[in-house]
mmCIF file with all atom_site columns, C-alpha atoms in Angstrom:
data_model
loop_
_atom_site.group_PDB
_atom_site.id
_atom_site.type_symbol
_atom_site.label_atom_id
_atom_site.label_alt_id
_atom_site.label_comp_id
_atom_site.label_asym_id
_atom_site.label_entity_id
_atom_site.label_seq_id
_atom_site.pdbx_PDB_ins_code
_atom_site.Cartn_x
_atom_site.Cartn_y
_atom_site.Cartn_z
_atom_site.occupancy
_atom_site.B_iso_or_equiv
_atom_site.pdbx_formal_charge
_atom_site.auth_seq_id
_atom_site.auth_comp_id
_atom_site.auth_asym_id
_atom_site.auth_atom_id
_atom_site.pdbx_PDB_model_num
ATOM 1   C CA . UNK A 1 1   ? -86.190 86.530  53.454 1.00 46.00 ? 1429 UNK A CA 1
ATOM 2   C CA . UNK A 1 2   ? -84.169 85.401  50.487 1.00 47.00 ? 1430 UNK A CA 1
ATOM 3   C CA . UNK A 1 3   ? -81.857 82.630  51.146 1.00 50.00 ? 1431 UNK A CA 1
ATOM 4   C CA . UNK A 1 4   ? -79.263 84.546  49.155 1.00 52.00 ? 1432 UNK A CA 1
ATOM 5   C CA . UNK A 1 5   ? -79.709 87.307  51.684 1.00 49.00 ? 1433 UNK A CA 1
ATOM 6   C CA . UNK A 1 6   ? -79.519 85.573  54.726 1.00 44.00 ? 1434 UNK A CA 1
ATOM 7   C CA . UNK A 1 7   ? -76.394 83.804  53.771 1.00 51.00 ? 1435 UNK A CA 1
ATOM 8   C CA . UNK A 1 8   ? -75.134 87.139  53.102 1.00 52.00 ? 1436 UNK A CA 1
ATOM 9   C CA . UNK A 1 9   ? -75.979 88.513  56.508 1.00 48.00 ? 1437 UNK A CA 1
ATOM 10  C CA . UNK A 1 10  ? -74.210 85.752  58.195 1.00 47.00 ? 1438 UNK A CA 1
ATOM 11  C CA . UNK A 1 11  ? -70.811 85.655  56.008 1.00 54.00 ? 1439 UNK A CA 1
ATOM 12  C CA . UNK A 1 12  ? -70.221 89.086  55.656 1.00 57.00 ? 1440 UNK A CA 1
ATOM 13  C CA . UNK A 1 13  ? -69.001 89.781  59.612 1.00 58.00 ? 1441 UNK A CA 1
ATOM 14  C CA . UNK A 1 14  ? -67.208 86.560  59.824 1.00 68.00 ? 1442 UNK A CA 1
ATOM 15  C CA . UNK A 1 15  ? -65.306 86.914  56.634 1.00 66.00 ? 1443 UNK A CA 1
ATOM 16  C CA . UNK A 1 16  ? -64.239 90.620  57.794 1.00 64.00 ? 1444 UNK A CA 1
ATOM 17  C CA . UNK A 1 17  ? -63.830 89.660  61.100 1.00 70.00 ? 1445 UNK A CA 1
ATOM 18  C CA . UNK A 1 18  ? -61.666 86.397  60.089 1.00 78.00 ? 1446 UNK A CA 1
ATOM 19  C CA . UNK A 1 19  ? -59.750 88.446  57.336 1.00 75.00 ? 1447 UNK A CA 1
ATOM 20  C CA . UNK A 1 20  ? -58.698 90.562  60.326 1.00 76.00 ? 1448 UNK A CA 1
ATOM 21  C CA . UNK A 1 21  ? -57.750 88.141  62.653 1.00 86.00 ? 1449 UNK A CA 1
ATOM 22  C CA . UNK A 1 22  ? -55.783 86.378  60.122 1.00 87.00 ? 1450 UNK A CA 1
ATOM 23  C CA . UNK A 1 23  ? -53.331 89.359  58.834 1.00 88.00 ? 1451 UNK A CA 1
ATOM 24  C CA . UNK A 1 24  ? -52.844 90.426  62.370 1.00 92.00 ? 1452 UNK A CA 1
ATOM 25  C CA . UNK A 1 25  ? -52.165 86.799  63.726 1.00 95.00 ? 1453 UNK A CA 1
ATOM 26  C CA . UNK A 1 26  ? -49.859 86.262  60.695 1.00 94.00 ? 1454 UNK A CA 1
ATOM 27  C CA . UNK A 1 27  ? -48.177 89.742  62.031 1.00 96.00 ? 1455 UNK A CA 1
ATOM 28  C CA . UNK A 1 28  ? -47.986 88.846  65.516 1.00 97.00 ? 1456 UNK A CA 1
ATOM 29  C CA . UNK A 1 29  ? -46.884 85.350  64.876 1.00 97.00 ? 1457 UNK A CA 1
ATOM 30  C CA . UNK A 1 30  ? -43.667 86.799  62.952 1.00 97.00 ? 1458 UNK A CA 1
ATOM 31  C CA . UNK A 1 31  ? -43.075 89.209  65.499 1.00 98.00 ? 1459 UNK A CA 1
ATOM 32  C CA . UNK A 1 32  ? -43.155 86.388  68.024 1.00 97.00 ? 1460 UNK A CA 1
ATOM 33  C CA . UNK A 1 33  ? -40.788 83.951  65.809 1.00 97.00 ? 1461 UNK A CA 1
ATOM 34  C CA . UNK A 1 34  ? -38.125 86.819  65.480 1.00 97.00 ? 1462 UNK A CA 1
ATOM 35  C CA . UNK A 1 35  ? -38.379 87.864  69.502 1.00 98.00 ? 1463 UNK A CA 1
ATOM 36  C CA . UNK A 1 36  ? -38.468 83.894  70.562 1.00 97.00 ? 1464 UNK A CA 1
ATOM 37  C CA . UNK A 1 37  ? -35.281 83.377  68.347 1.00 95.00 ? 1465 UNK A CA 1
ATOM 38  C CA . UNK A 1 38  ? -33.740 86.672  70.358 1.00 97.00 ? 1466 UNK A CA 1
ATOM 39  C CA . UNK A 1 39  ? -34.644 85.210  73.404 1.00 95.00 ? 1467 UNK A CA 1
ATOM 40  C CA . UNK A 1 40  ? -33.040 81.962  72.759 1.00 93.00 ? 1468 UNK A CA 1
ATOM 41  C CA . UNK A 1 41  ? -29.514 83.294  71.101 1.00 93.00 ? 1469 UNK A CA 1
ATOM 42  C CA . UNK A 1 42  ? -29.628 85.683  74.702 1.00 93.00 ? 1470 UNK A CA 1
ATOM 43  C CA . UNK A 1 43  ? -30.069 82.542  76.885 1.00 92.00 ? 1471 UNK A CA 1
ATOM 44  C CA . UNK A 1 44  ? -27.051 80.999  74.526 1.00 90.00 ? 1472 UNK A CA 1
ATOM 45  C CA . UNK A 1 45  ? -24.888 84.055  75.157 1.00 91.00 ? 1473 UNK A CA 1
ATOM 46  C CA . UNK A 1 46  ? -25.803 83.823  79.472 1.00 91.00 ? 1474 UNK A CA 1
ATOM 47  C CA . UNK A 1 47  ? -24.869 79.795  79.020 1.00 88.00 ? 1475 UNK A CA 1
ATOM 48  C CA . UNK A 1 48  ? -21.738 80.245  77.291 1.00 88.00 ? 1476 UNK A CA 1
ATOM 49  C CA . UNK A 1 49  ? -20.381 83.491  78.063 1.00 87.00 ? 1477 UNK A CA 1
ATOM 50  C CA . UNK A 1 50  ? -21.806 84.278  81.910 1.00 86.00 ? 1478 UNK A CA 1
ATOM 51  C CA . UNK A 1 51  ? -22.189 80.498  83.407 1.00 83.00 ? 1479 UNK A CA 1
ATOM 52  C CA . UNK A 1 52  ? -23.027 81.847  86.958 1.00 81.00 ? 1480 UNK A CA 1
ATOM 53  C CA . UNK A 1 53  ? -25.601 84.003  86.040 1.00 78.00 ? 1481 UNK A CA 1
ATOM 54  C CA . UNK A 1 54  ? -27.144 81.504  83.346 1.00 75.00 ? 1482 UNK A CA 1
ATOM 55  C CA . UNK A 1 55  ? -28.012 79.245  86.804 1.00 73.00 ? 1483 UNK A CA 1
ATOM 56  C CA . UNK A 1 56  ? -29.468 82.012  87.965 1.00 74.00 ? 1484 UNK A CA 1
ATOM 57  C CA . UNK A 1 57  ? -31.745 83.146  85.640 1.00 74.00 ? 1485 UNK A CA 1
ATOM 58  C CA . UNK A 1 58  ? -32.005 80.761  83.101 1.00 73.00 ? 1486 UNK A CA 1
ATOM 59  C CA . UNK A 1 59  ? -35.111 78.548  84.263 1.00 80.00 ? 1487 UNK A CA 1
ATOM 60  C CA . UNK A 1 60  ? -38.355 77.324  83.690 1.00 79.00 ? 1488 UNK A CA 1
ATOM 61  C CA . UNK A 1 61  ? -39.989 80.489  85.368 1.00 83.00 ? 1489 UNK A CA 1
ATOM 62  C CA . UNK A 1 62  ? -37.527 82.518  83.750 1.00 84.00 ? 1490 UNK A CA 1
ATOM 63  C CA . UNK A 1 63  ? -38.656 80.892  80.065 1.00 88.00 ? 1491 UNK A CA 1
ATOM 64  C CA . UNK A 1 64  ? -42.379 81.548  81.199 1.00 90.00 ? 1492 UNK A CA 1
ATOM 65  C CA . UNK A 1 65  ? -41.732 84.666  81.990 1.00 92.00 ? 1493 UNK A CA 1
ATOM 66  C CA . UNK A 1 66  ? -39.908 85.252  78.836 1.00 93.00 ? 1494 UNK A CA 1
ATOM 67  C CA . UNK A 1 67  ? -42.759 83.523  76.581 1.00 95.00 ? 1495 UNK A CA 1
ATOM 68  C CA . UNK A 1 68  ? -45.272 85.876  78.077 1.00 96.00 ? 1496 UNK A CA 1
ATOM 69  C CA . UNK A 1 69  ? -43.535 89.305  77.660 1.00 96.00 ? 1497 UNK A CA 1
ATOM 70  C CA . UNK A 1 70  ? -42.400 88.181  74.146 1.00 97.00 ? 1498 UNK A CA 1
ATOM 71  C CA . UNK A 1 71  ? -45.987 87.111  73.397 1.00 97.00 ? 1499 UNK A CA 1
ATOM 72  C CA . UNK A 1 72  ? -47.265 90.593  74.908 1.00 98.00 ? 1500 UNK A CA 1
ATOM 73  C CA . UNK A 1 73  ? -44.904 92.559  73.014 1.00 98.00 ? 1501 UNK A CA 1
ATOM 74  C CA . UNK A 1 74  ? -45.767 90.974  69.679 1.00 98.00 ? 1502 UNK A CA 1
ATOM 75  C CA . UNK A 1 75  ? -49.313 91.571  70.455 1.00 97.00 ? 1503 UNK A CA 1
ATOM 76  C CA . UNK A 1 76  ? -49.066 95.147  71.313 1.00 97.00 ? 1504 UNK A CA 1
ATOM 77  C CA . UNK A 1 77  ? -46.756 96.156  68.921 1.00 97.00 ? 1505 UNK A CA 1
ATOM 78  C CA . UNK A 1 78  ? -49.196 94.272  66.418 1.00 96.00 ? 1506 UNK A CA 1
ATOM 79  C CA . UNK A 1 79  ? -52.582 95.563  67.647 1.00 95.00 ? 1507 UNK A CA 1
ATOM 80  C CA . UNK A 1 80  ? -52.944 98.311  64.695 1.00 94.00 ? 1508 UNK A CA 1
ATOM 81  C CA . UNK A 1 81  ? -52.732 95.241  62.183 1.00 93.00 ? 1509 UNK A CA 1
ATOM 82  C CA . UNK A 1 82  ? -56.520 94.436  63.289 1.00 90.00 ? 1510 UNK A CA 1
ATOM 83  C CA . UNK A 1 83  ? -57.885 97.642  61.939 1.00 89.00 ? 1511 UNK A CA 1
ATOM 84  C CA . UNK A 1 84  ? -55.339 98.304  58.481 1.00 89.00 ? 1512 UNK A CA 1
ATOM 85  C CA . UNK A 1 85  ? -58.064 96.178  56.404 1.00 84.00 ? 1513 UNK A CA 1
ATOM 86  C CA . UNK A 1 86  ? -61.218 96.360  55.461 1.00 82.00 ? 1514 UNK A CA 1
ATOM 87  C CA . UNK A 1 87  ? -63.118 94.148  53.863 1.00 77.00 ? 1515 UNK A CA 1
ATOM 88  C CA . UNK A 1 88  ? -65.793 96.281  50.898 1.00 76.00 ? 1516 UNK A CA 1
ATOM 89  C CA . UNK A 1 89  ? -67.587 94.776  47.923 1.00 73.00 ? 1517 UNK A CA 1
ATOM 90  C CA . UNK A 1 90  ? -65.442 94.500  44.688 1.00 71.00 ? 1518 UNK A CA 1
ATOM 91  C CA . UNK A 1 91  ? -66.979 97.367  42.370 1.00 72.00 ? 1519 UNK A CA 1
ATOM 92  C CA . UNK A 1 92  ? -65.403 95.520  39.527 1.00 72.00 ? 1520 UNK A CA 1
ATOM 93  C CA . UNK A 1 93  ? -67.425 92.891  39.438 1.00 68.00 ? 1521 UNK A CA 1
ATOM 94  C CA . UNK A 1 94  ? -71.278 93.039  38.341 1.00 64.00 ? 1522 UNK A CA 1
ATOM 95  C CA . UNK A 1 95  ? -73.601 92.442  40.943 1.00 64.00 ? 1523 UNK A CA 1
ATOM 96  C CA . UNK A 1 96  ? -74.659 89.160  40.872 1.00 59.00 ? 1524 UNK A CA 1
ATOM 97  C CA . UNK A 1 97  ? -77.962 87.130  41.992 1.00 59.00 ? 1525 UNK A CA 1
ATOM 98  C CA . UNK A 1 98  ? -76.352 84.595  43.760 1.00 59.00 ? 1526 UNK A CA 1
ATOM 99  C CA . UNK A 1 99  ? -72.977 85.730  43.928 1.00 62.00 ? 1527 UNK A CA 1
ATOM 100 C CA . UNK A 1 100 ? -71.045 88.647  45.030 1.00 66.00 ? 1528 UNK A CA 1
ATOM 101 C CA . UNK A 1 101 ? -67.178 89.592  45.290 1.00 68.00 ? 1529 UNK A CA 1
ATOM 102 C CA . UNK A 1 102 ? -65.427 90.850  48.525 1.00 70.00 ? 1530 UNK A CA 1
ATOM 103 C CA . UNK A 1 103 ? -62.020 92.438  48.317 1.00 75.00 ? 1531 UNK A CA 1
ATOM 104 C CA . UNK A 1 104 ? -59.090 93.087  51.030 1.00 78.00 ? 1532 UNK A CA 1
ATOM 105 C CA . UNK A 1 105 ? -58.776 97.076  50.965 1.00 81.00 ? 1533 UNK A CA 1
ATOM 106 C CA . UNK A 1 106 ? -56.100 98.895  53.453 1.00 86.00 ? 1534 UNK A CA 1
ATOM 107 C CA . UNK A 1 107 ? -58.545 101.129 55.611 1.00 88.00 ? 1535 UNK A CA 1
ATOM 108 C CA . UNK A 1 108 ? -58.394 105.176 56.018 1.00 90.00 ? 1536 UNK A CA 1
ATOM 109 C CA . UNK A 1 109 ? -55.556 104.203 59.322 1.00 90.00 ? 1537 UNK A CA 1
ATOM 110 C CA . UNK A 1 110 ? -53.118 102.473 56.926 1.00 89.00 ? 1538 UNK A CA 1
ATOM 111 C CA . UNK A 1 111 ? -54.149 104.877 53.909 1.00 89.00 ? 1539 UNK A CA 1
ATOM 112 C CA . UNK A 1 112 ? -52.594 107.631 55.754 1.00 93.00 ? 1540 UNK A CA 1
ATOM 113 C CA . UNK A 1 113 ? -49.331 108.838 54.876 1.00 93.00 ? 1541 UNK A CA 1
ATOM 114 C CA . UNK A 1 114 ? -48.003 109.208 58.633 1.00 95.00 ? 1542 UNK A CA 1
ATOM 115 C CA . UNK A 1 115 ? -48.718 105.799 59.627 1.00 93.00 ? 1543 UNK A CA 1
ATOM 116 C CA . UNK A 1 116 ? -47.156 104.131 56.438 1.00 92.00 ? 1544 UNK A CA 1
ATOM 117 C CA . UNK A 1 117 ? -43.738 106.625 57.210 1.00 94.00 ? 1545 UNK A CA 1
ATOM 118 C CA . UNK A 1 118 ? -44.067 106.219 60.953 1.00 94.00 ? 1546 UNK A CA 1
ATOM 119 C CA . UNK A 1 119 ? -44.881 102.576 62.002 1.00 94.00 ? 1547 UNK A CA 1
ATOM 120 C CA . UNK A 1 120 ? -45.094 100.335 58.787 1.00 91.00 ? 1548 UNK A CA 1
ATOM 121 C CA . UNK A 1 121 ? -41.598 101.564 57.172 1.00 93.00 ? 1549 UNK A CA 1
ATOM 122 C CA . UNK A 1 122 ? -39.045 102.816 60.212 1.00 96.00 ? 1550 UNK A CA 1
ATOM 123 C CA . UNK A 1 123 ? -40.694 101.338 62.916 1.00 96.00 ? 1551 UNK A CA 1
ATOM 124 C CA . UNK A 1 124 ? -41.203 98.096  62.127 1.00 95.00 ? 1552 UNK A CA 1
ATOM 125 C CA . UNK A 1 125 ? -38.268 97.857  59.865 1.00 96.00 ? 1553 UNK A CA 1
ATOM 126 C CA . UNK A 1 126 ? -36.427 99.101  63.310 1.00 97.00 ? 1554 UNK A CA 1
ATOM 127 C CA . UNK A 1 127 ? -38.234 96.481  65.304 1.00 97.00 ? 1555 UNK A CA 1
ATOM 128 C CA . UNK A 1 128 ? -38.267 93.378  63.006 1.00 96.00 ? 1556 UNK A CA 1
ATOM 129 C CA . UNK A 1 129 ? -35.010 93.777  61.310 1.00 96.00 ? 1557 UNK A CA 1
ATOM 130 C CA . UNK A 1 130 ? -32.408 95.890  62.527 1.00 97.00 ? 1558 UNK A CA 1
ATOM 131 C CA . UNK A 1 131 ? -32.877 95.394  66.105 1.00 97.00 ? 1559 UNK A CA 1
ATOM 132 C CA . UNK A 1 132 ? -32.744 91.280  66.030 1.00 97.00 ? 1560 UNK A CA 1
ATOM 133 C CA . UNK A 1 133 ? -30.116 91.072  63.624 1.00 96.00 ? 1561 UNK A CA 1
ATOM 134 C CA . UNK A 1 134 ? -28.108 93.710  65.640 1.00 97.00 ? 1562 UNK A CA 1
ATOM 135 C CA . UNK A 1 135 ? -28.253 91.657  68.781 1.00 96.00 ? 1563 UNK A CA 1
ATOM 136 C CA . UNK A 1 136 ? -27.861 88.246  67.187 1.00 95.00 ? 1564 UNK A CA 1
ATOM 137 C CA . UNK A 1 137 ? -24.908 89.458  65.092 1.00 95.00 ? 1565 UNK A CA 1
ATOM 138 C CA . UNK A 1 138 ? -23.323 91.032  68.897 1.00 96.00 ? 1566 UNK A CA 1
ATOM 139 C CA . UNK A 1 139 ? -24.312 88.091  70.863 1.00 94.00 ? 1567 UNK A CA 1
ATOM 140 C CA . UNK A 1 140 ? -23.086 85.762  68.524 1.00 92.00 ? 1568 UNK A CA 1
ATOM 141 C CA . UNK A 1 141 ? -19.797 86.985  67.530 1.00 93.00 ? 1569 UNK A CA 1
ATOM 142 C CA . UNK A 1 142 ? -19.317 86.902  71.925 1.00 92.00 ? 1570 UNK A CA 1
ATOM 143 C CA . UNK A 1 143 ? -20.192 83.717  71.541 1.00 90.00 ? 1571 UNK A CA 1
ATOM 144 C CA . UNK A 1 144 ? -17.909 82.446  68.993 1.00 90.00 ? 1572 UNK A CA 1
ATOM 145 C CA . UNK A 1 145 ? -14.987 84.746  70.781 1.00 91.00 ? 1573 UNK A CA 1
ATOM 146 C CA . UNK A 1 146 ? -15.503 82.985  74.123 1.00 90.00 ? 1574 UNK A CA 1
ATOM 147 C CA . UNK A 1 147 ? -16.049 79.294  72.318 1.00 86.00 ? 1575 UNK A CA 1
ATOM 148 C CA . UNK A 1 148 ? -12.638 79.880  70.546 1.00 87.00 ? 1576 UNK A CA 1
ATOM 149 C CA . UNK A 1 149 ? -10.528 81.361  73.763 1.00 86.00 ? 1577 UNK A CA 1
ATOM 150 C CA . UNK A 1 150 ? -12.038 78.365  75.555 1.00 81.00 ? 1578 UNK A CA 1
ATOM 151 C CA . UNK A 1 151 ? -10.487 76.081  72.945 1.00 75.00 ? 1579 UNK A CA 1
ATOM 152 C CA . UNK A 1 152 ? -7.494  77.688  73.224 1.00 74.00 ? 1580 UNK A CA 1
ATOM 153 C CA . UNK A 1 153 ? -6.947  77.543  76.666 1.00 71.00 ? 1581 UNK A CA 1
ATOM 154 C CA . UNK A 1 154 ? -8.316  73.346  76.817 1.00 64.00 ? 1582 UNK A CA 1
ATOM 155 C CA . UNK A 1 155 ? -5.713  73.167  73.815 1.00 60.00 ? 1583 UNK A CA 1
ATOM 156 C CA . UNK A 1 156 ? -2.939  74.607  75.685 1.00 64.00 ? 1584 UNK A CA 1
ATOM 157 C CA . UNK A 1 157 ? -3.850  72.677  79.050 1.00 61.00 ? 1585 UNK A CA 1
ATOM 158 C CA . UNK A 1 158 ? -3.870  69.498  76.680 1.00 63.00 ? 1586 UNK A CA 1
ATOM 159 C CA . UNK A 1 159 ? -0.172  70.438  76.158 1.00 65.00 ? 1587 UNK A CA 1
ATOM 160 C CA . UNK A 1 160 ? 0.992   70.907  79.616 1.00 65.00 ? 1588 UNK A CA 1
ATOM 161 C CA . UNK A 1 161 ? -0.652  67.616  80.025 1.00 63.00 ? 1589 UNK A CA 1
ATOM 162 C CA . UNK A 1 162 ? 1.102   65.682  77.328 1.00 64.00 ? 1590 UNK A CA 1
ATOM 163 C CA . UNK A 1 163 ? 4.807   67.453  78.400 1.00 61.00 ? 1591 UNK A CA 1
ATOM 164 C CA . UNK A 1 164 ? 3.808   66.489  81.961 1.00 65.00 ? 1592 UNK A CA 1
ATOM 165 C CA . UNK A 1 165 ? 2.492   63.304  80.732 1.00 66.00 ? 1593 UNK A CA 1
ATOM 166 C CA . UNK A 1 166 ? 6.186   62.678  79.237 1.00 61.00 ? 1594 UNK A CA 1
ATOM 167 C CA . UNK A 1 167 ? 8.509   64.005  81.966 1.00 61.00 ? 1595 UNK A CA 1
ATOM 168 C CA . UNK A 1 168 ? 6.568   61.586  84.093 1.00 63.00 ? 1596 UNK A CA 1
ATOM 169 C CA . UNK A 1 169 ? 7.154   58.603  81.386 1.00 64.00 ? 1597 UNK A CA 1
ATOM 170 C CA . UNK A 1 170 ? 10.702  60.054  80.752 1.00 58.00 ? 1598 UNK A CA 1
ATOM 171 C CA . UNK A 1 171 ? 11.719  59.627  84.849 1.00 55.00 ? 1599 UNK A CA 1
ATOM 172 C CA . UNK A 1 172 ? 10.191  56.228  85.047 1.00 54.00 ? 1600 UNK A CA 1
ATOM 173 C CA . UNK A 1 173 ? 12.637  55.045  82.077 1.00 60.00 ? 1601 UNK A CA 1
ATOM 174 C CA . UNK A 1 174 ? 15.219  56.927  83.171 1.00 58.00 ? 1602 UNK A CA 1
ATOM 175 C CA . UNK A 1 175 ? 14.351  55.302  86.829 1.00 59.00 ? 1603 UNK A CA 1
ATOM 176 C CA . UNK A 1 176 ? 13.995  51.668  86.101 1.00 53.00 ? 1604 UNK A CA 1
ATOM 177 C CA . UNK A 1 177 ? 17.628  50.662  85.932 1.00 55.00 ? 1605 UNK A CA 1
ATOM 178 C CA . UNK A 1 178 ? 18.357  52.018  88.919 1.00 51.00 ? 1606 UNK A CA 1
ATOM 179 C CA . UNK A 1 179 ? 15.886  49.855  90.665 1.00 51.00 ? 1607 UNK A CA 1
#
C-alpha cells in the first residue's frame, strides 16, 4: 500500500473525530464558564443576603454537587455540537499526490432550518445569555440592596455609639468636681 494512502487512512478519523471533540468541548466549556459563574454569584446572594441558610447549604458537598449538575447540564445541553460538523474533502482544491485538503462543513442536522431557529438562535441565546444575565443582574442588585442597608444600619449604630460614647464622657466631667 502507498505510504500516502496509509497515512491517509489513519488521519482522516482522528482529524474528524478531533474536529468534533474540539467544537463541542469549546461549546460545553462556555456553557460551563457561564453556569459556574451563576453558581458562584447564587452562593454570594445565600452568604450575604440569607446567612442561615448559606451554613446550611453552602459546603463542600454542596459545591460537588453543584460542579457535577453544572458539568451535566453543559454536556447535555451541548451533546448536538458533536454531530453539527463534518469534516469532507475541499473540492476547491486539485487533488494532489501527496497532499489533500479537508474542510469544516456544518452537517445535514445543523443545515436544517428548524434546528438553526429552534436550538442555535432562541434556545441557546435563552440559555447562554438571557437567562445568566437575568439572574446575575437580580441577584446582584439584592446584593448591593442588602450590602448598603447593612451599612446603614452599622452607620447609624456607630452613632448611637459615639452620642453614648459622649454622654458617658460628658457625666464623668461633669462628675469629677464633685468627687
Amino acid at each position: 500500500m502507498d505510504p500516502w494512502m496509509l497515512n491517509m487512512l489513519i488521519a482522516w478519523p482522528l482529524w474528524e473525530y478531533l474536529s468534533r471533540f474540539a467544537f463541542a468541548l469549546s461549546h460545553i466549556s462556555q456553557t460551563g464558564s457561564v453556569y459556574i459563574t451563576v453558581a458562584v454569584t447564587i452562593e454570594r446572594y445565600l452568604a450575604v443576603c440569607h446567612p442561615r441558610r448559606s451554613k446550611q447549604m453552602c459546603n463542600s458537598g454542596g459545591a460537588a454537587w453543584t460542579i457535577l449538575g453544572v458539568t451535566t447540564f453543559a454536556v447535555l445541553f451541548n451533546a448536538t455540537k458533536f454531530f453539527e460538523l463534518e469534516v469532507t474533502i475541499n473540492p476547491m482544491c486539485p487533488d494532489g499526490n501527496n497532499w489533500q485538503s479537508y474542510i469544516l462543513l456544518p452537517s445535514v442536522m445543523a443545515a436544517n432550518p428548524l434546528y438553526q431557529q429552534v436550538y442555535a438562535l432562541w434556545l441557546t441565546n435563552l440559555v447562554m445569555v438571557f437567562l445568566p444575565f437575568l439572574t446575575l443582574l437580580v441577584l446582584n442588585a439584592y446584593i448591593a440592596y442588602t450590602i448598603r442597608k447593612s451599612l446603614e444600619k452599622f452607620d447609624n449604630h456607630q452613632e448611637k455609639l459615639v452620642f453614648q460614647s459622649n454622654m458617658v464622657t460628658m457625666y464623668f466631667i461633669h462628675l469629677d468636681p464633685v468627687i
